[in-house]
Amino acid sequence: MSPRTTKSPNRKDVWGYTFDWTPSHLTATDLQSLTLSYDKLTNDCLDEFDKLGLTSPSSSSASFRAKISSSSSKPQPQNGAPTECPMSQTDFFTLLETHYHKFPSLSTLWDQLTTVPAWVSYAAIARGQAVFYRYAGPAVTSLTFHSLLGGMASARVVETLARTGGFGTRVARRRLLETFQHILDVTEGVESMKPGGKGWKSTVRVRFLHASVRRRIMNLSKNDEDKKNEGEDESKKKDGNGSIGNGDTKTGKRYYDTSKFGTPINDLDSIGTIASFSSALIWMGLPRQGIFLSQQEISDYLHLWRYVAYLIGVPDTITLPDGRTVTPFGTPHEAKTVLESLALAELNNPSETSAVLANNIITALANQPPLRSSASFLRAQAYWLNGSRLCQTLQIPKPKMWYTLLVISQCLLFMFFCYLRQAHYLLFDRRVPWGGGTSGDKEVEVEIEVAGQERYKRVRKLMRHVTVEMAGGKEAQFVFEWVPERGKYTTSFDSDSDPHHAGGGGDDDDGKENKTGMKNKKSWWEWISARYGGSEFRSLKAFLVASTVVGCLVWVGLRGLLLSGTMLLFRR
């Protein structure tokens, strides 16, 4: 199933999101060149670290291949622990900070990172950080089930993700928590995004992580090409003709086809990643939960992520084949146009791997603390945020209507609290600095409102505490942990067969099977007890409150109509 075009030739429909195509939009041809360009500067820095003897990827890959060949000749699905690799614990930021003066590429990257662009406004960044916490509930929900899970519809992108092994059912949850920690780092405060700050350092580390994955896959692909050429030479020596196919002498398959999927973690992928954290949240994820930002909030939130994109190696301005220049996150209009162009070009044909990774996310998160949401409730959120057509294409089982009602109740709860906070912000025009400046700071022209500041600080502190505790009790360092290797490709996994995996992916709401093969139906009390304090129970309470309020209003309305009718009859 693919996106549909409505009767109007300019009206586009991408899995339920409709928009009018304009000359400003980017065609698939316009975007094609971005699949081959990438952050070459950071790749060069990794090569220079090798020259300094600070890293040794070649030896690590050789040892791993030896380990693989000795254990099994067949590729093994990877859903368990990450690959052990000497590079996996390397802090590339520390290496850059220590040795940037020794090579031109290192110096160039360091100068680029420590030079703040003229367009950066720390006041806008402070306001953008506040936007995230003002709408924290629906924002996290959107990032998880729309931006990430829905983003798996990109058949190109999932080919890279599957090769890292970071989205198996046993490890995907920790992988997602590390990504969420990066979001918390960049929204920590204004000082956090200044050179040397926590969010600034985390973003640089993520940049090196992306480069490490990209270089690793490119090297494996290059080895295939070398083997292919060697095989062709040998074949020609034997009979003067023949070919061994795609470069793998045993399987005939290339590890990664750059001509088909583009360069791993290319410029288009990087733009899409930042768009999923910013533009998709603003115009897709939040509106589908009934949340609409003001124009000022949109501009500020985009400004924050434009700077994150700059630090992570995304081109601030791209030049199209026709000579046009576009700044993907420069203005709300450009950001929305790029988002819609990407959605139409990239999300129209999910693959089997797309379905596997999307379902793995739900399996990994089901019944996990602190929310302990069932798989059915998670699926209902995916359906609500992405639409039935996309979810069915991703082979996500359709949830029961009851869970859809719980999601609606959750949206109503989000709307109530978020619009209260938005009204307070708009009415009093109070902008809270996130640990970065005072009312006299010229860089952060904000008025401190103590109660609001403390409230947001508590939310921020709670979110970080919960995230770090769930991730194992330590802050993420964004090291090269999920190392692509031959034979590693994420597949689905029946978690029920693993007693150590707590997050069952099945329809656990109907209970487990007993010895006779029949399911033990859970009682309402068991259902509530299992989810007390979680998101489902919160949504249930919201549903009951909303139902009570609506029932009272209907009763009052009907009573009023009845009394009015009675009075009219008596007057006659």
Short mmCIF file of N, CA and C in Angstrom, two decimals, residues 321-392:
data_model
loop_
_atom_site.label_atom_id
_atom_site.label_comp_id
_atom_site.label_asym_id
_atom_site.label_seq_id
_atom_site.Cartn_x
_atom_site.Cartn_y
_atom_site.Cartn_z
N PRO A 321 19.66 20.40 -7.47
CA PRO A 321 20.17 20.30 -8.84
C PRO A 321 19.78 21.47 -9.73
N ASP A 322 18.62 22.10 -9.46
CA ASP A 322 18.20 23.23 -10.29
C ASP A 322 18.79 24.56 -9.82
N GLY A 323 19.67 24.52 -8.81
CA GLY A 323 20.34 25.73 -8.34
C GLY A 323 19.68 26.38 -7.15
N ARG A 324 18.49 25.92 -6.78
CA ARG A 324 17.82 26.49 -5.61
C ARG A 324 18.57 26.13 -4.34
N THR A 325 18.50 27.00 -3.36
CA THR A 325 19.07 26.71 -2.05
C THR A 325 17.96 26.65 -1.02
N VAL A 326 18.08 25.69 -0.12
CA VAL A 326 17.06 25.48 0.92
C VAL A 326 17.76 25.33 2.26
N THR A 327 17.25 26.01 3.26
CA THR A 327 17.72 25.83 4.63
C THR A 327 16.67 24.97 5.35
N PRO A 328 16.94 23.66 5.53
CA PRO A 328 15.91 22.73 6.01
C PRO A 328 15.19 23.15 7.28
N PHE A 329 15.88 23.89 8.17
CA PHE A 329 15.26 24.29 9.43
C PHE A 329 15.39 25.79 9.67
N GLY A 330 15.56 26.54 8.59
CA GLY A 330 15.76 27.98 8.71
C GLY A 330 14.52 28.74 9.11
N THR A 331 13.39 28.40 8.49
CA THR A 331 12.11 29.05 8.79
C THR A 331 11.04 27.97 8.91
N PRO A 332 9.92 28.27 9.57
CA PRO A 332 8.85 27.29 9.65
C PRO A 332 8.36 26.83 8.28
N HIS A 333 8.29 27.75 7.32
CA HIS A 333 7.83 27.38 5.97
C HIS A 333 8.79 26.38 5.33
N GLU A 334 10.08 26.64 5.41
CA GLU A 334 11.06 25.73 4.82
C GLU A 334 11.05 24.38 5.53
N ALA A 335 10.95 24.40 6.85
CA ALA A 335 10.96 23.15 7.62
C ALA A 335 9.74 22.29 7.27
N LYS A 336 8.59 22.91 7.13
CA LYS A 336 7.37 22.17 6.80
C LYS A 336 7.44 21.62 5.38
N THR A 337 7.99 22.42 4.47
CA THR A 337 8.12 21.99 3.08
C THR A 337 9.06 20.80 2.96
N VAL A 338 10.19 20.86 3.65
CA VAL A 338 11.16 19.76 3.62
C VAL A 338 10.55 18.50 4.25
N LEU A 339 9.83 18.66 5.36
CA LEU A 339 9.19 17.52 6.02
C LEU A 339 8.23 16.82 5.07
N GLU A 340 7.37 17.57 4.42
CA GLU A 340 6.38 16.98 3.51
C GLU A 340 7.05 16.33 2.30
N SER A 341 8.12 16.95 1.81
CA SER A 341 8.85 16.38 0.67
C SER A 341 9.50 15.05 1.06
N LEU A 342 10.10 15.02 2.24
CA LEU A 342 10.72 13.79 2.73
C LEU A 342 9.69 12.69 2.93
N ALA A 343 8.56 13.04 3.52
CA ALA A 343 7.52 12.04 3.79
C ALA A 343 7.04 11.40 2.50
N LEU A 344 6.81 12.21 1.47
CA LEU A 344 6.31 11.69 0.20
C LEU A 344 7.35 10.84 -0.51
N ALA A 345 8.62 11.24 -0.42
CA ALA A 345 9.68 10.54 -1.14
C ALA A 345 10.18 9.30 -0.42
N GLU A 346 10.16 9.32 0.93
CA GLU A 346 10.85 8.28 1.69
C GLU A 346 9.93 7.26 2.37
N LEU A 347 8.69 7.64 2.66
CA LEU A 347 7.84 6.76 3.47
C LEU A 347 6.79 6.02 2.67
N ASN A 348 6.96 5.99 1.35
CA ASN A 348 5.88 5.45 0.51
C ASN A 348 5.94 3.95 0.30
N ASN A 349 7.01 3.30 0.72
CA ASN A 349 7.11 1.87 0.42
C ASN A 349 7.84 1.12 1.53
N PRO A 350 7.20 0.92 2.67
CA PRO A 350 7.86 0.19 3.77
C PRO A 350 8.23 -1.23 3.34
N SER A 351 9.33 -1.72 3.87
CA SER A 351 9.80 -3.06 3.54
C SER A 351 9.45 -4.04 4.65
N GLU A 352 9.80 -5.30 4.44
CA GLU A 352 9.61 -6.30 5.48
C GLU A 352 10.43 -5.96 6.71
N THR A 353 11.63 -5.43 6.49
CA THR A 353 12.47 -5.02 7.61
C THR A 353 11.82 -3.87 8.38
N SER A 354 11.13 -2.98 7.67
CA SER A 354 10.40 -1.90 8.33
C SER A 354 9.40 -2.46 9.33
N ALA A 355 8.67 -3.48 8.89
CA ALA A 355 7.67 -4.10 9.77
C ALA A 355 8.32 -4.77 10.97
N VAL A 356 9.45 -5.43 10.74
CA VAL A 356 10.15 -6.12 11.83
C VAL A 356 10.58 -5.13 12.90
N LEU A 357 11.24 -4.05 12.49
CA LEU A 357 11.75 -3.08 13.46
C LEU A 357 10.62 -2.36 14.18
N ALA A 358 9.55 -2.02 13.46
CA ALA A 358 8.42 -1.34 14.09
C ALA A 358 7.80 -2.22 15.18
N ASN A 359 7.61 -3.49 14.88
CA ASN A 359 7.04 -4.40 15.88
C ASN A 359 8.01 -4.69 17.01
N ASN A 360 9.31 -4.69 16.71
CA ASN A 360 10.30 -4.89 17.77
C ASN A 360 10.25 -3.78 18.81
N ILE A 361 9.98 -2.55 18.35
CA ILE A 361 9.89 -1.43 19.28
C ILE A 361 8.75 -1.65 20.27
N ILE A 362 7.60 -2.07 19.76
CA ILE A 362 6.46 -2.32 20.64
C ILE A 362 6.75 -3.47 21.60
N THR A 363 7.35 -4.53 21.08
CA THR A 363 7.69 -5.67 21.93
C THR A 363 8.65 -5.28 23.04
N ALA A 364 9.64 -4.46 22.69
CA ALA A 364 10.66 -4.07 23.67
C ALA A 364 10.10 -3.17 24.76
N LEU A 365 9.08 -2.37 24.44
CA LEU A 365 8.54 -1.40 25.40
C LEU A 365 7.36 -1.94 26.20
N ALA A 366 6.75 -3.01 25.74
CA ALA A 366 5.53 -3.52 26.39
C ALA A 366 5.81 -3.99 27.81
N ASN A 367 4.94 -3.55 28.74
CA ASN A 367 4.97 -3.98 30.15
C ASN A 367 6.24 -3.59 30.88
N GLN A 368 6.91 -2.56 30.39
CA GLN A 368 8.16 -2.12 31.02
C GLN A 368 7.90 -0.92 31.93
N PRO A 369 8.67 -0.77 33.01
CA PRO A 369 8.51 0.39 33.88
C PRO A 369 9.00 1.64 33.17
N PRO A 370 8.53 2.83 33.56
CA PRO A 370 7.62 3.06 34.68
C PRO A 370 6.15 2.99 34.32
N LEU A 371 5.81 3.02 33.02
CA LEU A 371 4.41 3.10 32.63
C LEU A 371 3.74 1.73 32.56
N ARG A 372 4.52 0.69 32.27
CA ARG A 372 4.00 -0.68 32.20
C ARG A 372 2.77 -0.78 31.31
N SER A 373 2.85 -0.19 30.15
CA SER A 373 1.74 -0.24 29.20
C SER A 373 1.75 -1.56 28.46
N SER A 374 0.57 -2.10 28.23
CA SER A 374 0.46 -3.36 27.50
C SER A 374 0.78 -3.15 26.03
N ALA A 375 1.08 -4.24 25.34
CA ALA A 375 1.36 -4.16 23.91
C ALA A 375 0.16 -3.61 23.16
N SER A 376 -1.05 -3.97 23.58
CA SER A 376 -2.25 -3.48 22.90
C SER A 376 -2.39 -1.97 23.01
N PHE A 377 -2.09 -1.43 24.18
CA PHE A 377 -2.17 0.02 24.36
C PHE A 377 -1.11 0.73 23.52
N LEU A 378 0.09 0.15 23.44
CA LEU A 378 1.14 0.74 22.61
C LEU A 378 0.75 0.70 21.14
N ARG A 379 0.15 -0.40 20.72
CA ARG A 379 -0.31 -0.49 19.33
C ARG A 379 -1.40 0.54 19.05
N ALA A 380 -2.28 0.74 20.02
CA ALA A 380 -3.34 1.73 19.84
C ALA A 380 -2.76 3.12 19.65
N GLN A 381 -1.70 3.44 20.39
CA GLN A 381 -1.04 4.74 20.21
C GLN A 381 -0.40 4.83 18.83
N ALA A 382 0.19 3.74 18.37
CA ALA A 382 0.79 3.72 17.03
C ALA A 382 -0.29 3.94 15.97
N TYR A 383 -1.42 3.29 16.11
CA TYR A 383 -2.51 3.45 15.15
C TYR A 383 -3.04 4.88 15.17
N TRP A 384 -3.17 5.46 16.35
CA TRP A 384 -3.72 6.82 16.46
C TRP A 384 -2.78 7.84 15.82
N LEU A 385 -1.49 7.67 16.00
CA LEU A 385 -0.53 8.67 15.53
C LEU A 385 -0.09 8.46 14.09
N ASN A 386 -0.18 7.23 13.59
CA ASN A 386 0.29 6.96 12.23
C ASN A 386 -0.82 6.61 11.25
N GLY A 387 -1.99 6.28 11.77
CA GLY A 387 -3.09 5.90 10.89
C GLY A 387 -3.14 4.40 10.66
N SER A 388 -4.33 3.92 10.33
CA SER A 388 -4.53 2.48 10.16
C SER A 388 -3.78 1.94 8.95
N ARG A 389 -3.75 2.69 7.85
CA ARG A 389 -3.13 2.18 6.63
C ARG A 389 -1.65 1.89 6.82
N LEU A 390 -0.93 2.83 7.43
CA LEU A 390 0.50 2.62 7.63
C LEU A 390 0.76 1.49 8.62
N CYS A 391 0.00 1.48 9.72
CA CYS A 391 0.21 0.43 10.73
C CYS A 391 -0.10 -0.96 10.18
N GLN A 392 -1.12 -1.06 9.36
CA GLN A 392 -1.42 -2.36 8.76
C GLN A 392 -0.34 -2.77 7.77
#
